[in-house]
Coordinates of C-alpha atoms and ligand atoms in Angstrom, one line a residue:
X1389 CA 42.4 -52.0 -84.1
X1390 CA 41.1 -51.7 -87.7
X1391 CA 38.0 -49.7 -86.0
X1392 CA 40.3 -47.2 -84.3
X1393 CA 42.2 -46.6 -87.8
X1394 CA 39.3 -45.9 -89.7
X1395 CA 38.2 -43.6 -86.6
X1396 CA 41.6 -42.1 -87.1
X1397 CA 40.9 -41.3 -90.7
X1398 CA 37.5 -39.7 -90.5
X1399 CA 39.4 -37.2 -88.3
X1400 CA 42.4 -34.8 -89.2
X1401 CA 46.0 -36.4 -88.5
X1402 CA 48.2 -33.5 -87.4
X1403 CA 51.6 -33.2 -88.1
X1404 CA 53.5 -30.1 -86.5
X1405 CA 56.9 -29.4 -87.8
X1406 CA 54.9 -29.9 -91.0
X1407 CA 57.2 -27.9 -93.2
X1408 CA 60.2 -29.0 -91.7
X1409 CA 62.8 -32.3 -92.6
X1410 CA 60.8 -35.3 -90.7
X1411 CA 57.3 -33.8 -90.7
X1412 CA 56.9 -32.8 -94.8
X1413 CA 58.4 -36.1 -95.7
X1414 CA 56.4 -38.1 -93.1
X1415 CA 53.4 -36.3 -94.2
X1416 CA 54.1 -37.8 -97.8
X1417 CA 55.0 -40.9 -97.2
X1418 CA 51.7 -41.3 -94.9
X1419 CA 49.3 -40.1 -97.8
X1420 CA 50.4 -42.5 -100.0
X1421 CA 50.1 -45.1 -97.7
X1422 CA 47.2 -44.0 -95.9
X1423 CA 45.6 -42.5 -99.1
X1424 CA 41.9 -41.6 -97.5
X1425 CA 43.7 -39.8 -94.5
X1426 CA 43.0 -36.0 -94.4
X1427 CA 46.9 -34.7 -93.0
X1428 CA 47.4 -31.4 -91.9
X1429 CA 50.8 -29.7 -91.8
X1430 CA 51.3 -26.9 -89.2
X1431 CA 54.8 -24.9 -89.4
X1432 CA 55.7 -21.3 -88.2
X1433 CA 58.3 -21.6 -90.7
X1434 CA 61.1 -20.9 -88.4
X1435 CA 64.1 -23.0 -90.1
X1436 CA 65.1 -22.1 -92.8
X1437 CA 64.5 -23.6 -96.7
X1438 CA 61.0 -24.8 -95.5
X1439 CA 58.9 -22.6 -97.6
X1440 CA 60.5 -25.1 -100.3
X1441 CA 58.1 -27.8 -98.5
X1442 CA 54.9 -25.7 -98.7
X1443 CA 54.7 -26.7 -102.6
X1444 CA 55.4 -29.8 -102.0
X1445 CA 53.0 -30.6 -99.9
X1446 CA 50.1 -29.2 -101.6
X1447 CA 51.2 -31.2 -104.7
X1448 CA 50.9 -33.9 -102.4
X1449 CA 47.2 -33.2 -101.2
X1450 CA 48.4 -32.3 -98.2
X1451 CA 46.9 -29.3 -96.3
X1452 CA 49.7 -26.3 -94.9
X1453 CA 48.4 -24.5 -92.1
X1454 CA 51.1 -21.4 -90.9
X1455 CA 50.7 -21.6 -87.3
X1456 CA 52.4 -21.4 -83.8
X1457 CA 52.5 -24.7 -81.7
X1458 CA 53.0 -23.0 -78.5
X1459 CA 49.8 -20.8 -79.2
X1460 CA 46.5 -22.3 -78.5
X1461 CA 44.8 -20.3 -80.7
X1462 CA 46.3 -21.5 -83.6
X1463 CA 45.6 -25.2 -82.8
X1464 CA 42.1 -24.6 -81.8
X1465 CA 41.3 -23.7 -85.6
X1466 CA 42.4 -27.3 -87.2
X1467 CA 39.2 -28.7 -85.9
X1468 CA 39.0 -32.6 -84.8
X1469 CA 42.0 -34.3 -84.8
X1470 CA 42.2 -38.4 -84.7
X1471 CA 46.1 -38.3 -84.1
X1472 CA 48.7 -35.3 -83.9
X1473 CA 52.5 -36.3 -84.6
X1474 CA 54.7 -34.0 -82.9
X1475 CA 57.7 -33.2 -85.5
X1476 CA 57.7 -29.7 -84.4
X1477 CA 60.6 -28.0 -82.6
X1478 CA 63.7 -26.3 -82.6
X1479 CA 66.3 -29.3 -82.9
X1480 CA 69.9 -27.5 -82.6
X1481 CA 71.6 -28.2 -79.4
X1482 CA 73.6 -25.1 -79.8
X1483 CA 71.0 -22.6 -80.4
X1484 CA 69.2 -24.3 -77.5
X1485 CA 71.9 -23.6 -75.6
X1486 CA 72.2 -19.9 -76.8
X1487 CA 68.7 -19.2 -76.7
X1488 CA 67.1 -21.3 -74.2
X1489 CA 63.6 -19.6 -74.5
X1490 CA 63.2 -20.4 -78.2
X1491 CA 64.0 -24.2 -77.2
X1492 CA 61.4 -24.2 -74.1
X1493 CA 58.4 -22.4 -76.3
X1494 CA 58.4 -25.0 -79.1
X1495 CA 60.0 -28.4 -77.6
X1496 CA 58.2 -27.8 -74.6
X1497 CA 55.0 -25.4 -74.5
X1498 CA 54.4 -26.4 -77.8
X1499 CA 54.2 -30.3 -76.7
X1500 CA 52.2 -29.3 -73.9
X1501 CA 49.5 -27.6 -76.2
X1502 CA 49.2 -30.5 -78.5
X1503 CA 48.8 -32.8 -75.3
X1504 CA 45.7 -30.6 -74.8
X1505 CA 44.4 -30.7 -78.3
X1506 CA 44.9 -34.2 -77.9
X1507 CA 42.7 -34.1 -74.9
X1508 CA 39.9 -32.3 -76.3
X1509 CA 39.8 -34.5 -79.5
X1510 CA 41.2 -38.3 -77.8
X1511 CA 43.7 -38.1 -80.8
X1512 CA 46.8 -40.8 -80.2
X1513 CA 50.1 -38.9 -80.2
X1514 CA 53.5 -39.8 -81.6
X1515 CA 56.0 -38.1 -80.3
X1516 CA 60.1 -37.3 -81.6
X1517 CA 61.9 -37.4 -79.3
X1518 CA 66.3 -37.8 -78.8
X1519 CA 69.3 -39.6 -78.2
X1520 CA 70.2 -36.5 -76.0
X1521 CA 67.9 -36.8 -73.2
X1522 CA 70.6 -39.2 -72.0
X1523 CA 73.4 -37.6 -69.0
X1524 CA 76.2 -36.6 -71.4
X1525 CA 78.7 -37.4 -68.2
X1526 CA 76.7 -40.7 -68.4
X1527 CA 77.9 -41.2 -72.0
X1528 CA 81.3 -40.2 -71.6
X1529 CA 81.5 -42.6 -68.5
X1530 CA 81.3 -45.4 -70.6
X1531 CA 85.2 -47.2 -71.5
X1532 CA 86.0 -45.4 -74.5
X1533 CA 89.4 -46.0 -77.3
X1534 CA 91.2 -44.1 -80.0
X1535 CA 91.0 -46.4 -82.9
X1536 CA 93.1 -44.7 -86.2
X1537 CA 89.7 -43.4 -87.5
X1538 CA 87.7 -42.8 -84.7
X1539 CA 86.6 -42.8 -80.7
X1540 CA 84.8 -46.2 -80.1
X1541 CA 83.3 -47.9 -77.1
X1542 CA 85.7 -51.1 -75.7
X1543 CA 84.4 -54.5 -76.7
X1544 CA 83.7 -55.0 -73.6
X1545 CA 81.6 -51.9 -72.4
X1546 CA 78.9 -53.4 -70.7
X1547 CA 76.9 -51.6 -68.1
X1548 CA 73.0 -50.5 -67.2
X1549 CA 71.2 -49.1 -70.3
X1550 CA 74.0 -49.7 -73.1
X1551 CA 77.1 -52.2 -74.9
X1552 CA 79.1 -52.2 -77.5
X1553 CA 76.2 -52.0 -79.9
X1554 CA 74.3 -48.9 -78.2
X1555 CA 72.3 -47.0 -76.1
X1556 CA 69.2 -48.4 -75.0
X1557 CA 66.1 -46.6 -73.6
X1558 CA 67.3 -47.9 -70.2
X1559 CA 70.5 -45.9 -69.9
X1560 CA 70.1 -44.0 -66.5
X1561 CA 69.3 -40.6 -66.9
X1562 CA 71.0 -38.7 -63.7
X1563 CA 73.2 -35.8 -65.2
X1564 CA 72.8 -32.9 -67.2
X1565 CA 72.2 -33.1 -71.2
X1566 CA 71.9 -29.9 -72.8
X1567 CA 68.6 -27.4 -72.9
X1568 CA 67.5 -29.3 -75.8
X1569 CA 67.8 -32.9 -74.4
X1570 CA 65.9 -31.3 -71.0
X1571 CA 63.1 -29.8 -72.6
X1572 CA 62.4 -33.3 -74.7
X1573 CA 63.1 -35.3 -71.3
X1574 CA 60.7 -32.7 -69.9
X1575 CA 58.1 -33.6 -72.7
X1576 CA 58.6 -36.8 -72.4
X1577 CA 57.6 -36.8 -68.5
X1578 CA 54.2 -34.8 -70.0
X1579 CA 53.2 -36.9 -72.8
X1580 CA 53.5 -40.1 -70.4
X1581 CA 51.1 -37.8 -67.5
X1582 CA 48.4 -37.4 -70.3
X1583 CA 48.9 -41.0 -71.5
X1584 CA 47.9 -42.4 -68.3
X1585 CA 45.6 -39.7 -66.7
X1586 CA 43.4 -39.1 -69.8
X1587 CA 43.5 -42.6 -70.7
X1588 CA 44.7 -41.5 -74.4
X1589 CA 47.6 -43.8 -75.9
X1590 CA 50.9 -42.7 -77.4
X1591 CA 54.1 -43.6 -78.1
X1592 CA 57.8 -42.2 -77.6
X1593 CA 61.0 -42.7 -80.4
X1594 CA 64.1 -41.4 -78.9
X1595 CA 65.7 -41.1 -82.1
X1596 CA 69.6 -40.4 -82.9
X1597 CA 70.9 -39.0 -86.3
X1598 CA 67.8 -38.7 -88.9
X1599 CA 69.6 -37.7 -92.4
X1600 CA 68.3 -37.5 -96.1
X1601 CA 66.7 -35.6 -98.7
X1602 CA 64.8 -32.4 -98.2
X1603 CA 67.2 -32.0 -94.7
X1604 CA 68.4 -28.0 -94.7
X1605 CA 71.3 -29.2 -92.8
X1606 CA 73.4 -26.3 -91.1
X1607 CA 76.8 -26.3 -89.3
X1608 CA 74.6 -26.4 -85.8
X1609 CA 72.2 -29.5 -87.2
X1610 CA 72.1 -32.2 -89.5
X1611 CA 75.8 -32.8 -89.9
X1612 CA 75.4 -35.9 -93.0
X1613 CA 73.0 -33.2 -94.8
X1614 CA 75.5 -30.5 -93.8
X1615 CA 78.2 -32.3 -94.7
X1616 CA 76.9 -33.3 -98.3
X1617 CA 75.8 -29.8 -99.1
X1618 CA 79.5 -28.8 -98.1
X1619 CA 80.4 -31.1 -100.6
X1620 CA 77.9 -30.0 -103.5
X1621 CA 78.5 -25.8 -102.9
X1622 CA 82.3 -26.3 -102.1
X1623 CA 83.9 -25.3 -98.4
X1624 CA 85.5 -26.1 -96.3
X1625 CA 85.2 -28.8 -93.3
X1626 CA 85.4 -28.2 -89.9
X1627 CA 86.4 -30.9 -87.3
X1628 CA 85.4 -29.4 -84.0
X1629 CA 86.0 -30.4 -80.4
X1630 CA 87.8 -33.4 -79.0
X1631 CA 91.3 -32.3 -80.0
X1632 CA 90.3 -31.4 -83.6
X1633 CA 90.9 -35.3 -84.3
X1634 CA 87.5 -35.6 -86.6
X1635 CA 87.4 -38.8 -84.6
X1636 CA 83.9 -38.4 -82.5
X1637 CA 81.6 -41.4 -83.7
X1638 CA 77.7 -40.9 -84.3
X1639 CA 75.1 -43.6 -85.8
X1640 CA 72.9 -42.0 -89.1
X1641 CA 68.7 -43.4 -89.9
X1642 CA 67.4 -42.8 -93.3
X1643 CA 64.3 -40.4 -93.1
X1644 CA 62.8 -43.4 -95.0
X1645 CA 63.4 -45.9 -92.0
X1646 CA 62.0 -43.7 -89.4
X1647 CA 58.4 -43.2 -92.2
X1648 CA 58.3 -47.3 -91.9
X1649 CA 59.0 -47.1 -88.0
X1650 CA 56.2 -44.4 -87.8
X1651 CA 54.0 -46.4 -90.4
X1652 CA 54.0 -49.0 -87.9
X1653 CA 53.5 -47.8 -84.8
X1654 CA 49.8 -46.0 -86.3
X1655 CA 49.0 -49.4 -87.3
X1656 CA 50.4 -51.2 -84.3
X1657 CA 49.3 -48.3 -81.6
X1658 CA 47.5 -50.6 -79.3
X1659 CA 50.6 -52.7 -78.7
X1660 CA 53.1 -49.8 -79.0
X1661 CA 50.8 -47.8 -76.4
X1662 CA 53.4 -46.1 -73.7
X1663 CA 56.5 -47.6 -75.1
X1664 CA 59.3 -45.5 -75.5
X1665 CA 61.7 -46.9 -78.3
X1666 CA 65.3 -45.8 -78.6
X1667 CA 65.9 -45.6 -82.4
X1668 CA 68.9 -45.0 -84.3
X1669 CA 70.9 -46.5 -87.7
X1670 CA 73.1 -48.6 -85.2
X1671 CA 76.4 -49.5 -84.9
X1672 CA 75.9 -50.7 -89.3
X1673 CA 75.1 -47.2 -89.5
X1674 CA 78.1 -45.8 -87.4
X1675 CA 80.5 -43.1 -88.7
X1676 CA 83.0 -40.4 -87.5
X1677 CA 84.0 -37.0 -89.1
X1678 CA 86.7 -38.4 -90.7
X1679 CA 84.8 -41.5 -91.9
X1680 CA 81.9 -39.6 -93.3
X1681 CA 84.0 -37.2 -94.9
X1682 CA 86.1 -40.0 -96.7
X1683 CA 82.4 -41.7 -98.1
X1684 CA 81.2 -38.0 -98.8
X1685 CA 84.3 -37.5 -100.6
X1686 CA 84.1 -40.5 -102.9
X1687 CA 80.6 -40.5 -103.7
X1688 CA 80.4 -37.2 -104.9
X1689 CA 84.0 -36.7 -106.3
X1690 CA 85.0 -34.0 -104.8
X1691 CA 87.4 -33.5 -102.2
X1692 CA 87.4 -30.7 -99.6
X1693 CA 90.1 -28.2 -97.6
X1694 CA 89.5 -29.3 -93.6
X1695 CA 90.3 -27.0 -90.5
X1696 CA 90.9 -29.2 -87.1
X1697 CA 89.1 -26.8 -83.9
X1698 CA 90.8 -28.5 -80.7
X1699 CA 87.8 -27.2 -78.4
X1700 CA 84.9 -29.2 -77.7
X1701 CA 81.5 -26.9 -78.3
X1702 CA 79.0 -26.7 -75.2
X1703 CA 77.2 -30.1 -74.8
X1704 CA 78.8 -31.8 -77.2
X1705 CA 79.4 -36.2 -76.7
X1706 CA 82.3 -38.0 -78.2
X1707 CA 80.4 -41.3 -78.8
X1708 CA 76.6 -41.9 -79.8
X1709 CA 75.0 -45.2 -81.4
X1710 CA 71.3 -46.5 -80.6
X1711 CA 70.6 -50.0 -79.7
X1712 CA 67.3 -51.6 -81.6
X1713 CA 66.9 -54.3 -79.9
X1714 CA 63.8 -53.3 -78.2
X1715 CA 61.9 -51.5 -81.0
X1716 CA 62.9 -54.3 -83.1
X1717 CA 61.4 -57.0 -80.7
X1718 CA 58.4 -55.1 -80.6
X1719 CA 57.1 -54.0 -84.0
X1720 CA 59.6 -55.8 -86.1
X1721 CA 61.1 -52.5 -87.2
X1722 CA 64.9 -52.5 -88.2
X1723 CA 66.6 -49.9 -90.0
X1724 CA 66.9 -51.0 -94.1
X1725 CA 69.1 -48.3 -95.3
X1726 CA 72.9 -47.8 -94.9
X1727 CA 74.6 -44.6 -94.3
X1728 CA 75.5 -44.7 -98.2
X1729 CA 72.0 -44.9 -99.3
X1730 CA 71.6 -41.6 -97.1
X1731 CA 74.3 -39.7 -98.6
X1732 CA 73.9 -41.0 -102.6
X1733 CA 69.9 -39.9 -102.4
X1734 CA 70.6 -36.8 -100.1
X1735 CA 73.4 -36.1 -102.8
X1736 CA 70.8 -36.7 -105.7
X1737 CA 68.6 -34.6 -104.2
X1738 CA 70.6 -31.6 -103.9
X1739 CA 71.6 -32.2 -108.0
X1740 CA 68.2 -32.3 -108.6
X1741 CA 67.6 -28.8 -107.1
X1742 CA 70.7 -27.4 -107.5
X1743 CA 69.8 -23.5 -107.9
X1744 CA 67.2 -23.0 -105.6
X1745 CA 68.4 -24.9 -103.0
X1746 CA 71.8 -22.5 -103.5
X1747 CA 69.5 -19.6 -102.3
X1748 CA 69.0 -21.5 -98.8
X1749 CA 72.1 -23.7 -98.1
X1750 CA 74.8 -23.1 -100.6
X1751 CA 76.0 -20.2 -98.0
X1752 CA 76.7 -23.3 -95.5
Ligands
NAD3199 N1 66.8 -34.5 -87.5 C1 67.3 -35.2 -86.5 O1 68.4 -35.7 -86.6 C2 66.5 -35.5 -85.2 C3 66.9 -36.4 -84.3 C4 66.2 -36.7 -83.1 C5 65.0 -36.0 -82.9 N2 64.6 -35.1 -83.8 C6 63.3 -34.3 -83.6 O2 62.5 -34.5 -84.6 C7 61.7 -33.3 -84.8 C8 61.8 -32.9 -86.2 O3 63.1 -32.5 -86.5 P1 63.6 -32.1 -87.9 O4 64.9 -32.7 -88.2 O5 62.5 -32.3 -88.9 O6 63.9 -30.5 -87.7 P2 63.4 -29.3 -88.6 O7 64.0 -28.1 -88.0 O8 63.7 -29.6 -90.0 O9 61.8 -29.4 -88.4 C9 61.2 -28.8 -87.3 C10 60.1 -27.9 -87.8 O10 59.4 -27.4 -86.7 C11 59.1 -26.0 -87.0 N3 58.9 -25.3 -85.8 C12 59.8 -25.0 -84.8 N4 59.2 -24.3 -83.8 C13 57.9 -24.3 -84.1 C14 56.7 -23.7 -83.5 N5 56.8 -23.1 -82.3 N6 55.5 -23.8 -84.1 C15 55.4 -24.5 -85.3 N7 56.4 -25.0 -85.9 C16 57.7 -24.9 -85.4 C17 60.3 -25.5 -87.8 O11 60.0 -24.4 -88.6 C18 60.6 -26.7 -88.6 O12 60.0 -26.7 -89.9 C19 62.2 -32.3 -83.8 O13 61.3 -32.3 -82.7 C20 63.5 -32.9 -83.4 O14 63.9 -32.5 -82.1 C21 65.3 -34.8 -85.0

């Protein structure tokens, strides 16, 4: 195993979505631990606020390439590559489902070309992927309750692929789940072809809610970021869908948890080979609207005008939490920070850049 990590670091590791929320602080948090490592970043740039991360990175060591995933061309120039982490894509379920094509080029295409590249240069691949590749009817079948502050699964919810503490990779997957969930799905079917066909190895992390510092959260994506920023530039707060209640319930990972997961899996890839993980803060990490407005609200003192929207958006689900169990049983992995850790550094880091980050996400 040792061998194949020190053939790993002769080599480039790739990280796409480079400039973006999980790849620029992945790509950090993997040169310090992996010093000696050479790390690419590659980023078209699309979202916004991540020209911020193009500094930070080089301060870091790190190398920013400005390229398109879905174009060949522009991978073929990073020369060999020992493993490629596929962070890149456009994460909104919403603009997925308003621009479908901009969803299929980079969650899709663009996985395929790195698959290639992977190929060509027998990298290992680690891919993020989502808690919405699950059926939403599937989700919404399981027995559901109003509690005062929010929609929760019965005690007793018990069926194929989930309980009352989560989701597991298991959870059948007949059903529709959203352009974004079926071009991940769709790249998940790939990655698992190459795996086995080119004898490469790989591993899949169907993760839920990934929140902290350096996230440019937006009303469509990231929603504890969002939510905190709200808080920091003043607002208002929207509770959307479901009645306007506030009430749907979601689980939250520190962006530190999912390094450690990642962290592992590089050093544990013969184990991990073809596993696919479903990864998430957990039911300890849980929250609805109202919840997370009311811990938002006291950690940063300020308090907030909200606006209840009865109708439920496109593609939206009432109810999400992962269940570790099976990541945990096999690397070890369980999440270490709580939801307040997430919002008191993600708050801390918006102090600490107050102004400039005004200029990309004090508009909301
Ligand atoms: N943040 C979450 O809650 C979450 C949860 C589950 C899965 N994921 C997945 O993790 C990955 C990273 O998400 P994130 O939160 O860092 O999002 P992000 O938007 O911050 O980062 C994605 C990056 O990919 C870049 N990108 C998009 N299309 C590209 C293309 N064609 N070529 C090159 N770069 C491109 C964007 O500019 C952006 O910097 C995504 O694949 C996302 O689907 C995220």
């Amino acid at each position: 195993m040792r061998e194949r990590l020190s053939e790993i670091m002769k080599k480039n590791l790739l990280i796409t979505g480079g400039a973006g929320f999980v790849g620029s602080n992945l790509a950090i948090f993997l040169k310090k631990h992996l010093p000696d490592c050479r790390i690419l970043c590659l980023d078209n740039l699309q979202r916004r606020g991540t020209r911020m991360n193009i500094a930070r990175l080089k301060d870091h060591g790190i190398s920013f390439i400005k390229g398109d995933v879905a174009n060949p061309r522009h991978l073929a120039r990073l020369g060999d590559v020992g493993l490629i982490i596929d962070c890149a894509g456009e994460p909104s379920v919403l603009v997925s489902h308003e621009q479908p094509l901009r969803a299929l080029h980079s969650n899709l295409i663009g996985t395929f070309h790195c698959l290639e590249l992977a190929r060509r240069c027998r990298a290992d691949f680690i891919f993020l992927s989502t808690s919405r590749v699950y059926p939403i009817a599937g989700l919404e079948q399981i027995p559901w309750e109003e509690l005062p502050t929010r929609y929760d699964w019965k005690k007793d919810a018990f069926g194929v692929g989930h309980s009352y503490e989560g989701v597991t990779h298991q959870f059948p997957l007949q059903g529709v789940r959203s352009f974004y969930g079926a071009t991940k799905l769709c790249s998940e079917h790939l990655i698992m072809e190459y795996l086995d066909m080119f004898q490469l190895r790989g591993v899949i992390n169907r993760f839920g809610i990934i929140a902290g510092p350096w996230q440019m959260g937006k009303e469509d994506q990231g929603v504890v970021g969002f939510w905190v920023i709200r808080h920091k530039y003043k607002g208002s707060l929207s509770y959307i869908g479901y009645g306007g209640t506030g009430k749907q319930t979601r689980d939250a990972l520190h962006i530190d948890d999912v390094c450690e997961l990642i962290l592992l899996e590089i050093n544990q890839m013969d184990q991990v080979s073809r596993q696919l993980f479903n990864v998430g803060g957990g039911r300890r990490n849980s929250f609805s609207l109202l919840e997370l407005t009311a811990m938002v609200s006291s950690i940063t003192k300020v308090s907030l005008p909200t606006i209840s929207v009865p109708e439920t958006r496109p593609c939206d689900i009432r109810i999400y939490m992962a269940d570790n169990s099976f990541v945990r049983a096999s690397t070890g992995w369980l999440p270490q920070k709580s939801l307040e850790d997430i919002i008191t550094d993600t708050s801390q880091w918006i102090d600490a850049h107050f102004s400039r980050l005004a200029k990309v996400v004090g508009e909301g």
